[in-house]
mmCIF file of C-alpha atoms and ligand atoms in Angstrom:
data_model
loop_
_atom_site.group_PDB
_atom_site.id
_atom_site.type_symbol
_atom_site.label_atom_id
_atom_site.label_comp_id
_atom_site.label_asym_id
_atom_site.label_seq_id
_atom_site.Cartn_x
_atom_site.Cartn_y
_atom_site.Cartn_z
ATOM 1 C CA MET A 26 -14.990 -26.772 13.855
ATOM 2 C CA ALA A 27 -17.386 -25.001 16.236
ATOM 3 C CA TYR A 28 -20.073 -22.823 14.730
ATOM 4 C CA VAL A 29 -21.122 -19.888 16.883
ATOM 5 C CA SER A 30 -24.858 -19.744 16.574
ATOM 6 C CA SER A 31 -27.078 -16.733 16.904
ATOM 7 C CA ASP A 32 -28.793 -18.241 19.966
ATOM 8 C CA GLU A 33 -25.534 -18.744 21.821
ATOM 9 C CA HIS A 34 -24.753 -15.081 21.248
ATOM 10 C CA VAL A 35 -27.962 -13.819 22.685
ATOM 11 C CA GLU A 36 -27.449 -16.076 25.721
ATOM 12 C CA ASN A 37 -23.903 -14.784 26.086
ATOM 13 C CA GLY A 38 -24.890 -11.142 26.252
ATOM 14 C CA GLY A 39 -26.167 -9.841 22.922
ATOM 15 C CA ALA A 40 -24.691 -8.798 19.641
ATOM 16 C CA ARG A 41 -21.040 -9.005 18.736
ATOM 17 C CA ARG A 42 -19.565 -5.527 18.133
ATOM 18 C CA VAL A 43 -17.804 -4.678 14.889
ATOM 19 C CA LEU A 44 -15.676 -1.545 15.095
ATOM 20 C CA LEU A 45 -15.017 -0.152 11.627
ATOM 21 C CA ALA A 46 -11.672 1.625 11.434
ATOM 22 C CA GLY A 47 -11.844 4.822 9.429
ATOM 23 C CA PRO A 48 -10.134 5.641 7.140
ATOM 24 C CA ARG A 49 -9.866 2.213 5.503
ATOM 25 C CA SER A 50 -9.837 0.774 1.967
ATOM 26 C CA PHE A 51 -8.919 2.687 -1.182
ATOM 27 C CA CYS A 52 -6.465 5.588 -1.074
ATOM 28 C CA ALA A 53 -6.199 8.301 -3.727
ATOM 29 C CA GLY A 54 -3.272 6.606 -5.486
ATOM 30 C CA VAL A 55 -5.130 3.317 -5.849
ATOM 31 C CA GLU A 56 -8.332 5.010 -7.049
ATOM 32 C CA ARG A 57 -6.313 6.882 -9.659
ATOM 33 C CA ALA A 58 -4.472 3.752 -10.841
ATOM 34 C CA ILE A 59 -7.712 1.801 -11.286
ATOM 35 C CA GLU A 60 -9.346 4.719 -13.088
ATOM 36 C CA ILE A 61 -6.347 4.906 -15.407
ATOM 37 C CA VAL A 62 -6.843 1.296 -16.510
ATOM 38 C CA GLU A 63 -10.601 1.819 -16.874
ATOM 39 C CA GLU A 64 -10.103 4.985 -18.947
ATOM 40 C CA ALA A 65 -7.446 3.295 -21.066
ATOM 41 C CA LEU A 66 -9.815 0.397 -21.791
ATOM 42 C CA GLU A 67 -12.478 2.909 -22.737
ATOM 43 C CA SER A 68 -10.330 5.168 -24.930
ATOM 44 C CA ARG A 69 -7.844 2.655 -26.409
ATOM 45 C CA GLY A 70 -9.998 -0.481 -26.301
ATOM 46 C CA ALA A 71 -8.959 -3.923 -25.034
ATOM 47 C CA PRO A 72 -6.452 -5.318 -24.621
ATOM 48 C CA VAL A 73 -4.621 -2.840 -22.420
ATOM 49 C CA TYR A 74 -1.431 -4.279 -20.950
ATOM 50 C CA VAL A 75 -0.556 -3.564 -17.335
ATOM 51 C CA ARG A 76 2.983 -4.118 -16.069
ATOM 52 C CA LYS A 77 2.654 -5.947 -12.724
ATOM 53 C CA GLU A 78 -0.532 -5.873 -10.676
ATOM 54 C CA ILE A 79 -1.984 -2.376 -11.026
ATOM 55 C CA VAL A 80 -2.529 -2.450 -7.231
ATOM 56 C CA HIS A 81 -1.891 -5.357 -4.894
ATOM 57 C CA ASN A 82 -5.394 -6.775 -4.644
ATOM 58 C CA VAL A 83 -6.696 -10.003 -6.183
ATOM 59 C CA SER A 84 -10.265 -8.717 -6.440
ATOM 60 C CA VAL A 85 -9.288 -5.533 -8.303
ATOM 61 C CA VAL A 86 -6.916 -7.375 -10.630
ATOM 62 C CA GLY A 87 -9.499 -10.092 -11.354
ATOM 63 C CA ASP A 88 -12.157 -7.502 -12.130
ATOM 64 C CA LEU A 89 -9.954 -5.517 -14.532
ATOM 65 C CA ALA A 90 -8.694 -8.705 -16.197
ATOM 66 C CA GLY A 91 -12.326 -9.623 -16.886
ATOM 67 C CA ARG A 92 -12.766 -6.272 -18.658
ATOM 68 C CA GLY A 93 -9.780 -6.665 -20.979
ATOM 69 C CA ALA A 94 -6.671 -5.715 -18.981
ATOM 70 C CA VAL A 95 -3.755 -8.088 -19.508
ATOM 71 C CA PHE A 96 -1.361 -8.238 -16.588
ATOM 72 C CA VAL A 97 2.265 -8.998 -17.438
ATOM 73 C CA ASP A 98 5.437 -9.219 -15.397
ATOM 74 C CA GLU A 99 7.756 -7.503 -17.846
ATOM 75 C CA LEU A 100 7.595 -5.386 -20.985
ATOM 76 C CA ASP A 101 8.897 -8.188 -23.216
ATOM 77 C CA GLN A 102 5.413 -9.715 -22.848
ATOM 78 C CA VAL A 103 3.846 -6.566 -24.373
ATOM 79 C CA PRO A 104 3.497 -6.553 -28.193
ATOM 80 C CA ASP A 105 5.073 -3.681 -30.159
ATOM 81 C CA GLY A 106 2.842 -0.648 -30.418
ATOM 82 C CA ALA A 107 0.510 -1.760 -27.622
ATOM 83 C CA THR A 108 -0.733 0.376 -24.737
ATOM 84 C CA VAL A 109 0.891 -0.397 -21.385
ATOM 85 C CA VAL A 110 0.016 0.996 -17.973
ATOM 86 C CA PHE A 111 2.663 1.184 -15.245
ATOM 87 C CA SER A 112 1.337 0.153 -11.831
ATOM 88 C CA ALA A 113 0.797 2.426 -8.812
ATOM 89 C CA HIS A 114 4.059 1.145 -7.283
ATOM 90 C CA GLY A 115 6.175 2.815 -9.965
ATOM 91 C CA VAL A 116 8.970 1.594 -12.210
ATOM 92 C CA SER A 117 12.695 2.189 -12.485
ATOM 93 C CA PRO A 118 14.158 4.424 -15.229
ATOM 94 C CA ALA A 119 15.403 1.270 -16.992
ATOM 95 C CA VAL A 120 11.786 0.179 -17.563
ATOM 96 C CA ARG A 121 10.832 3.633 -18.896
ATOM 97 C CA GLU A 122 13.803 3.562 -21.259
ATOM 98 C CA GLU A 123 12.829 0.143 -22.589
ATOM 99 C CA ALA A 124 9.255 1.329 -23.179
ATOM 100 C CA ASP A 125 10.593 4.418 -25.014
ATOM 101 C CA ARG A 126 12.920 2.312 -27.130
ATOM 102 C CA ARG A 127 10.010 0.108 -28.179
ATOM 103 C CA ALA A 128 7.728 3.107 -28.736
ATOM 104 C CA LEU A 129 5.043 1.617 -26.508
ATOM 105 C CA ASP A 130 2.008 3.751 -25.698
ATOM 106 C CA VAL A 131 2.758 4.269 -22.000
ATOM 107 C CA ILE A 132 0.250 5.502 -19.442
ATOM 108 C CA ASP A 133 1.888 5.965 -16.091
ATOM 109 C CA GLY A 134 -0.164 4.810 -13.092
ATOM 110 C CA THR A 135 2.644 5.494 -10.597
ATOM 111 C CA CYS A 136 1.160 7.086 -7.488
ATOM 112 C CA PRO A 137 2.304 10.728 -7.344
ATOM 113 C CA LEU A 138 3.518 10.096 -3.787
ATOM 114 C CA VAL A 139 5.797 7.292 -5.003
ATOM 115 C CA ALA A 140 6.987 9.542 -7.839
ATOM 116 C CA LYS A 141 7.896 12.127 -5.197
ATOM 117 C CA VAL A 142 10.150 9.609 -3.430
ATOM 118 C CA HIS A 143 11.793 8.811 -6.791
ATOM 119 C CA ALA A 144 12.482 12.506 -7.357
ATOM 120 C CA LYS A 145 14.095 12.769 -3.915
ATOM 121 C CA ALA A 146 16.278 9.723 -4.651
ATOM 122 C CA ARG A 147 17.563 11.441 -7.805
ATOM 123 C CA ARG A 148 18.132 14.724 -5.973
ATOM 124 C CA PHE A 149 19.942 13.206 -3.001
ATOM 125 C CA ALA A 150 22.132 10.990 -5.179
ATOM 126 C CA GLY A 151 22.787 13.944 -7.476
ATOM 127 C CA ARG A 152 24.330 15.962 -4.646
ATOM 128 C CA GLY A 153 26.693 13.076 -3.864
ATOM 129 C CA ASP A 154 24.878 11.393 -0.952
ATOM 130 C CA THR A 155 24.749 7.728 -0.143
ATOM 131 C CA VAL A 156 20.960 7.239 -0.113
ATOM 132 C CA VAL A 157 19.695 4.773 2.481
ATOM 133 C CA LEU A 158 16.321 3.407 1.420
ATOM 134 C CA VAL A 159 14.303 1.901 4.282
ATOM 135 C CA GLY A 160 12.000 -0.718 2.808
ATOM 136 C CA HIS A 161 11.269 -4.350 2.048
ATOM 137 C CA ALA A 162 13.523 -6.185 -0.393
ATOM 138 C CA GLY A 163 11.727 -7.391 -3.503
ATOM 139 C CA HIS A 164 8.711 -5.067 -3.185
ATOM 140 C CA GLU A 165 7.946 -3.443 -6.558
ATOM 141 C CA GLU A 166 8.027 0.067 -5.138
ATOM 142 C CA VAL A 167 11.472 -0.566 -3.643
ATOM 143 C CA GLU A 168 12.753 -1.984 -6.956
ATOM 144 C CA GLY A 169 11.592 1.177 -8.718
ATOM 145 C CA THR A 170 13.136 3.564 -6.181
ATOM 146 C CA LEU A 171 16.419 1.634 -6.077
ATOM 147 C CA GLY A 172 16.557 1.898 -9.854
ATOM 148 C CA GLU A 173 16.598 5.720 -9.744
ATOM 149 C CA ALA A 174 20.177 5.825 -8.455
ATOM 150 C CA PRO A 175 21.383 2.229 -8.175
ATOM 151 C CA GLU A 176 25.057 3.152 -7.654
ATOM 152 C CA SER A 177 24.289 5.441 -4.714
ATOM 153 C CA THR A 178 21.372 3.702 -2.992
ATOM 154 C CA VAL A 179 21.497 1.021 -0.339
ATOM 155 C CA LEU A 180 18.478 -0.814 1.050
ATOM 156 C CA VAL A 181 18.035 -1.388 4.790
ATOM 157 C CA GLU A 182 15.206 -3.354 6.347
ATOM 158 C CA THR A 183 16.193 -3.523 10.021
ATOM 159 C CA VAL A 184 18.183 -1.837 12.772
ATOM 160 C CA GLU A 185 20.731 -4.628 12.295
ATOM 161 C CA ASP A 186 21.163 -3.587 8.633
ATOM 162 C CA VAL A 187 21.905 -0.032 9.821
ATOM 163 C CA ARG A 188 24.750 -1.352 11.991
ATOM 164 C CA ASN A 189 26.269 -3.042 8.940
ATOM 165 C CA LEU A 190 26.227 0.041 6.703
ATOM 166 C CA SER A 191 29.552 1.311 5.424
ATOM 167 C CA PRO A 192 28.918 4.481 3.366
ATOM 168 C CA ALA A 193 31.767 6.083 1.416
ATOM 169 C CA ASP A 194 31.433 9.263 3.523
ATOM 170 C CA ALA A 195 29.464 9.265 6.802
ATOM 171 C CA ARG A 196 28.854 13.037 6.380
ATOM 172 C CA GLN A 197 27.162 12.582 3.020
ATOM 173 C CA ILE A 198 24.261 10.333 3.814
ATOM 174 C CA SER A 199 20.504 10.751 3.505
ATOM 175 C CA TYR A 200 17.520 8.461 3.797
ATOM 176 C CA LEU A 201 14.184 7.723 2.165
ATOM 177 C CA THR A 202 11.498 5.197 2.981
ATOM 178 C CA GLN A 203 9.005 3.014 1.168
ATOM 179 C CA THR A 204 5.555 4.656 1.351
ATOM 180 C CA THR A 205 3.742 1.731 2.984
ATOM 181 C CA LEU A 206 5.869 0.862 6.026
ATOM 182 C CA SER A 207 4.972 0.522 9.683
ATOM 183 C CA VAL A 208 5.266 3.999 11.205
ATOM 184 C CA ASP A 209 6.591 2.576 14.507
ATOM 185 C CA GLU A 210 9.139 0.181 13.039
ATOM 186 C CA THR A 211 10.414 2.795 10.617
ATOM 187 C CA ALA A 212 10.909 5.232 13.495
ATOM 188 C CA GLU A 213 13.209 2.644 15.124
ATOM 189 C CA VAL A 214 15.281 2.186 11.977
ATOM 190 C CA VAL A 215 15.517 5.938 11.388
ATOM 191 C CA GLY A 216 16.458 6.393 15.058
ATOM 192 C CA ALA A 217 19.321 3.937 14.556
ATOM 193 C CA LEU A 218 20.414 5.844 11.437
ATOM 194 C CA ARG A 219 20.440 9.158 13.336
ATOM 195 C CA GLU A 220 22.450 7.617 16.118
ATOM 196 C CA ARG A 221 25.063 6.119 13.781
ATOM 197 C CA PHE A 222 25.218 9.100 11.424
ATOM 198 C CA PRO A 223 24.714 12.355 13.345
ATOM 199 C CA LEU A 224 25.019 14.372 10.112
ATOM 200 C CA LEU A 225 22.259 12.336 8.429
ATOM 201 C CA HIS A 226 20.297 14.461 5.931
ATOM 202 C CA GLU A 227 16.601 14.150 6.678
ATOM 203 C CA PRO A 228 13.962 14.363 3.933
ATOM 204 C CA ALA A 229 11.888 17.552 4.278
ATOM 205 C CA SER A 230 8.686 15.503 4.488
ATOM 206 C CA GLU A 231 7.689 11.976 5.508
ATOM 207 C CA ASP A 232 7.767 9.355 2.777
ATOM 208 C CA ILE A 233 5.315 7.001 4.516
ATOM 209 C CA CYS A 234 2.165 8.238 2.836
ATOM 210 C CA TYR A 235 -0.912 9.791 4.435
ATOM 211 C CA ALA A 236 -3.035 6.714 3.630
ATOM 212 C CA THR A 237 -0.653 4.254 5.278
ATOM 213 C CA THR A 238 -0.329 6.476 8.348
ATOM 214 C CA ASN A 239 -4.077 7.073 8.662
ATOM 215 C CA ARG A 240 -4.966 3.374 8.378
ATOM 216 C CA GLN A 241 -2.437 2.483 11.077
ATOM 217 C CA LYS A 242 -3.653 5.284 13.391
ATOM 218 C CA ALA A 243 -7.291 4.319 12.848
ATOM 219 C CA LEU A 244 -6.641 0.690 13.750
ATOM 220 C CA ASN A 245 -4.500 1.739 16.712
ATOM 221 C CA ALA A 246 -7.435 3.760 18.045
ATOM 222 C CA ILE A 247 -9.697 0.695 18.324
ATOM 223 C CA ILE A 248 -7.380 -2.258 18.766
ATOM 224 C CA GLY A 249 -7.295 -1.925 22.563
ATOM 225 C CA GLU A 250 -11.052 -2.553 22.724
ATOM 226 C CA SER A 251 -10.992 -5.486 20.321
ATOM 227 C CA ASP A 252 -10.562 -9.234 20.802
ATOM 228 C CA LEU A 253 -9.800 -9.812 17.124
ATOM 229 C CA ALA A 254 -8.780 -7.786 14.080
ATOM 230 C CA LEU A 255 -9.776 -8.619 10.523
ATOM 231 C CA VAL A 256 -7.817 -6.849 7.804
ATOM 232 C CA VAL A 257 -9.187 -7.031 4.264
ATOM 233 C CA GLY A 258 -6.277 -7.118 1.849
ATOM 234 C CA SER A 259 -4.087 -9.389 -0.234
ATOM 235 C CA THR A 260 -0.913 -11.056 1.005
ATOM 236 C CA ASN A 261 1.311 -8.982 -1.305
ATOM 237 C CA SER A 262 -0.207 -5.701 -0.078
ATOM 238 C CA SER A 263 2.488 -4.171 2.115
ATOM 239 C CA ASN A 264 0.255 -1.693 3.948
ATOM 240 C CA SER A 265 -2.339 -4.429 4.682
ATOM 241 C CA VAL A 266 0.288 -6.774 6.120
ATOM 242 C CA ARG A 267 1.557 -3.901 8.305
ATOM 243 C CA LEU A 268 -1.967 -3.565 9.773
ATOM 244 C CA VAL A 269 -2.010 -7.233 10.753
ATOM 245 C CA GLU A 270 1.425 -6.868 12.363
ATOM 246 C CA LEU A 271 0.338 -3.735 14.226
ATOM 247 C CA SER A 272 -2.559 -5.598 15.777
ATOM 248 C CA ARG A 273 -0.499 -8.641 16.738
ATOM 249 C CA ARG A 274 2.217 -6.431 18.261
ATOM 250 C CA GLN A 275 -0.461 -5.041 20.576
ATOM 251 C CA GLY A 276 -1.475 -8.565 21.559
ATOM 252 C CA THR A 277 -4.695 -8.782 19.537
ATOM 253 C CA PRO A 278 -4.985 -11.760 17.173
ATOM 254 C CA ALA A 279 -5.373 -10.631 13.571
ATOM 255 C CA HIS A 280 -6.056 -12.212 10.191
ATOM 256 C CA LEU A 281 -5.526 -10.952 6.670
ATOM 257 C CA ILE A 282 -8.449 -11.921 4.445
ATOM 258 C CA ASP A 283 -9.003 -11.410 0.739
ATOM 259 C CA SER A 284 -12.759 -11.585 1.168
ATOM 260 C CA ALA A 285 -15.567 -12.703 3.475
ATOM 261 C CA ALA A 286 -15.098 -16.265 2.202
ATOM 262 C CA ASP A 287 -11.790 -16.497 4.126
ATOM 263 C CA ILE A 288 -13.395 -16.006 7.561
ATOM 264 C CA ARG A 289 -13.025 -19.133 9.692
ATOM 265 C CA PRO A 290 -15.743 -19.705 12.338
ATOM 266 C CA GLU A 291 -13.194 -20.774 14.969
ATOM 267 C CA TRP A 292 -11.590 -17.295 14.836
ATOM 268 C CA LEU A 293 -14.819 -15.906 16.307
ATOM 269 C CA GLU A 294 -15.111 -18.209 19.294
ATOM 270 C CA GLY A 295 -15.335 -16.139 22.480
ATOM 271 C CA VAL A 296 -14.865 -12.917 20.491
ATOM 272 C CA ARG A 297 -17.141 -10.040 21.495
ATOM 273 C CA THR A 298 -15.513 -7.130 19.641
ATOM 274 C CA ILE A 299 -13.920 -7.206 16.190
ATOM 275 C CA ALA A 300 -11.783 -4.435 14.722
ATOM 276 C CA LEU A 301 -12.419 -4.396 10.985
ATOM 277 C CA THR A 302 -10.238 -2.521 8.512
ATOM 278 C CA ALA A 303 -8.902 -2.787 4.968
ATOM 279 C CA GLY A 304 -5.621 -1.932 3.302
ATOM 280 C CA ALA A 305 -5.373 0.916 0.796
ATOM 281 C CA SER A 306 -5.724 -1.421 -2.188
ATOM 282 C CA ALA A 307 -8.864 -3.245 -0.967
ATOM 283 C CA PRO A 308 -12.264 -2.097 -2.318
ATOM 284 C CA HIS A 309 -14.891 -0.792 0.119
ATOM 285 C CA HIS A 310 -17.493 -3.346 -0.976
ATOM 286 C CA LEU A 311 -15.342 -6.191 0.397
ATOM 287 C CA VAL A 312 -15.625 -4.674 3.883
ATOM 288 C CA THR A 313 -19.405 -4.444 3.544
ATOM 289 C CA GLU A 314 -19.456 -8.093 2.516
ATOM 290 C CA VAL A 315 -17.395 -9.040 5.576
ATOM 291 C CA VAL A 316 -19.902 -7.293 7.851
ATOM 292 C CA THR A 317 -22.737 -9.196 6.168
ATOM 293 C CA ALA A 318 -20.858 -12.475 6.533
ATOM 294 C CA LEU A 319 -20.166 -11.807 10.225
ATOM 295 C CA GLY A 320 -23.916 -11.445 10.665
ATOM 296 C CA GLU A 321 -24.278 -15.084 9.639
ATOM 297 C CA PHE A 322 -22.336 -16.073 12.781
ATOM 298 C CA GLY A 323 -24.715 -14.240 15.096
ATOM 299 C CA PRO A 324 -26.148 -10.749 15.601
ATOM 300 C CA VAL A 325 -23.705 -7.884 15.094
ATOM 301 C CA SER A 326 -23.775 -4.211 15.932
ATOM 302 C CA VAL A 327 -21.583 -2.004 13.757
ATOM 303 C CA GLU A 328 -19.835 1.162 14.944
ATOM 304 C CA GLU A 329 -17.935 3.470 12.603
ATOM 305 C CA ARG A 330 -14.797 4.890 14.280
ATOM 306 C CA GLU A 331 -13.415 7.510 11.935
ATOM 307 C CA ILE A 332 -10.334 9.364 13.197
ATOM 308 C CA THR A 333 -10.007 11.663 10.189
ATOM 309 C CA ARG A 334 -11.595 12.256 6.799
ATOM 310 C CA GLU A 335 -9.373 11.938 3.738
ATOM 311 C CA THR A 336 -9.859 14.475 0.948
ATOM 312 C CA VAL A 337 -6.769 13.769 -1.168
ATOM 313 C CA ARG A 338 -7.463 13.296 -4.896
ATOM 314 C CA PHE A 339 -4.997 12.913 -7.739
ATOM 315 C CA GLU A 340 -5.582 13.957 -11.331
ATOM 316 C CA LEU A 341 -5.310 11.482 -14.181
ATOM 317 C CA PRO A 342 -2.127 11.610 -16.289
ATOM 318 C CA SER A 343 -2.117 13.976 -19.264
ATOM 319 C CA ALA A 344 -2.104 10.962 -21.634
ATOM 320 C CA LEU A 345 -5.719 10.371 -20.573
ATOM 321 C CA ARG A 346 -6.862 13.936 -19.956
ATOM 322 C CA GLY A 347 -6.397 14.930 -23.569
ATOM 323 C CA ASP A 348 -4.323 18.020 -22.659
ATOM 324 C CA THR A 349 -0.658 18.536 -23.378
ATOM 325 C CA ASP A 350 0.728 19.603 -20.032
ATOM 326 C CA PRO A 351 2.450 16.572 -18.507
ATOM 327 C CA SER A 352 3.842 18.793 -15.741
ATOM 328 C CA ALA A 353 0.363 18.764 -14.193
ATOM 329 C CA ASP A 354 0.345 14.944 -13.870
ATOM 330 C CA GLY A 355 -0.669 13.717 -10.484
ATOM 331 C CA SER A 356 -1.428 17.067 -8.937
ATOM 332 C CA THR A 357 -3.789 16.942 -5.991
ATOM 333 C CA SER A 358 -7.064 18.652 -5.617
HETATM 334 FE FE1 LIG B 406 -0.027 6.247 -3.066
HETATM 335 FE FE2 LIG B 406 0.028 5.767 -0.437
HETATM 336 FE FE3 LIG B 406 -1.899 4.778 -1.902
HETATM 337 FE FE4 LIG B 406 0.581 3.814 -2.165
HETATM 338 S S1 LIG B 406 -0.742 3.668 -0.353
HETATM 339 S S2 LIG B 406 -0.837 4.282 -3.806
HETATM 340 S S3 LIG B 406 1.763 5.701 -1.857
HETATM 341 S S4 LIG B 406 -1.504 6.990 -1.552
#
């Protein structure tokens, strides 16, 4: 394993450039979900149960677990009467019903943008449409959305899946997407849907969320100048994995890393410019730590490349605000 020393760098033409993609790291939905668990620990006291990982990041989950959050896969692992937080990815109505039946103290961490997709699924199915959900099988968000109208919803992942669709009525068909997909790949699948079903009902607004779109655009803006991309995020984080794929599709090698400790010296051999970003569930401090770690492989210069500034904020659920108006849950400010 070759170590790239500081001296070699200077000889080879100075510092290695790190281009920081902006926006990167936490989105509003993730910040809200983490705050919900923190507030619940504060107001209810430990343990607070959390169904599934609150957000898909090992560092965040490890930190909250150390402060008294207990992560479970299903509600049958939650004792009667306990407080349970639903993760940012949302749950199906069947899970809500079970929690109601068991009179659990539920605090809903579902991102308001995921909840919006759920509401559309109910509306589209309610008017008699076959609802095509574009997404990745097995992802928690997809499970939740499918559960809103299981009889009427069909999941497609690829253009090939679109070819194999056989809806009851080709004039009564609409589509939705997972919030964390690749913008480019989704456009191909939706294009295939439009071609096969000319009367396809389009959602009034994009389901791929602002944070996913911004992180892909920000990386796109710098990837052409970079020899390598490092994406901070966990392997089960859909939007982080999409960033790695985006880079590789453009011919730039890319690695998904949970933290600075995952960086392998051989990745940096011959690399002058590194695009550095982080998925929406990865904390900012991990990016700072990566920059510091890169400095151990030779001098680095850091350039921030921000394409837009995000100002989206979501309110906490009424169960934590102490007011009685649940209709205000998740509103933006
Ligand atoms: Fe919400 Fe988008 Fe963040 Fe997911 S990535 S939690 S949909 S803002």
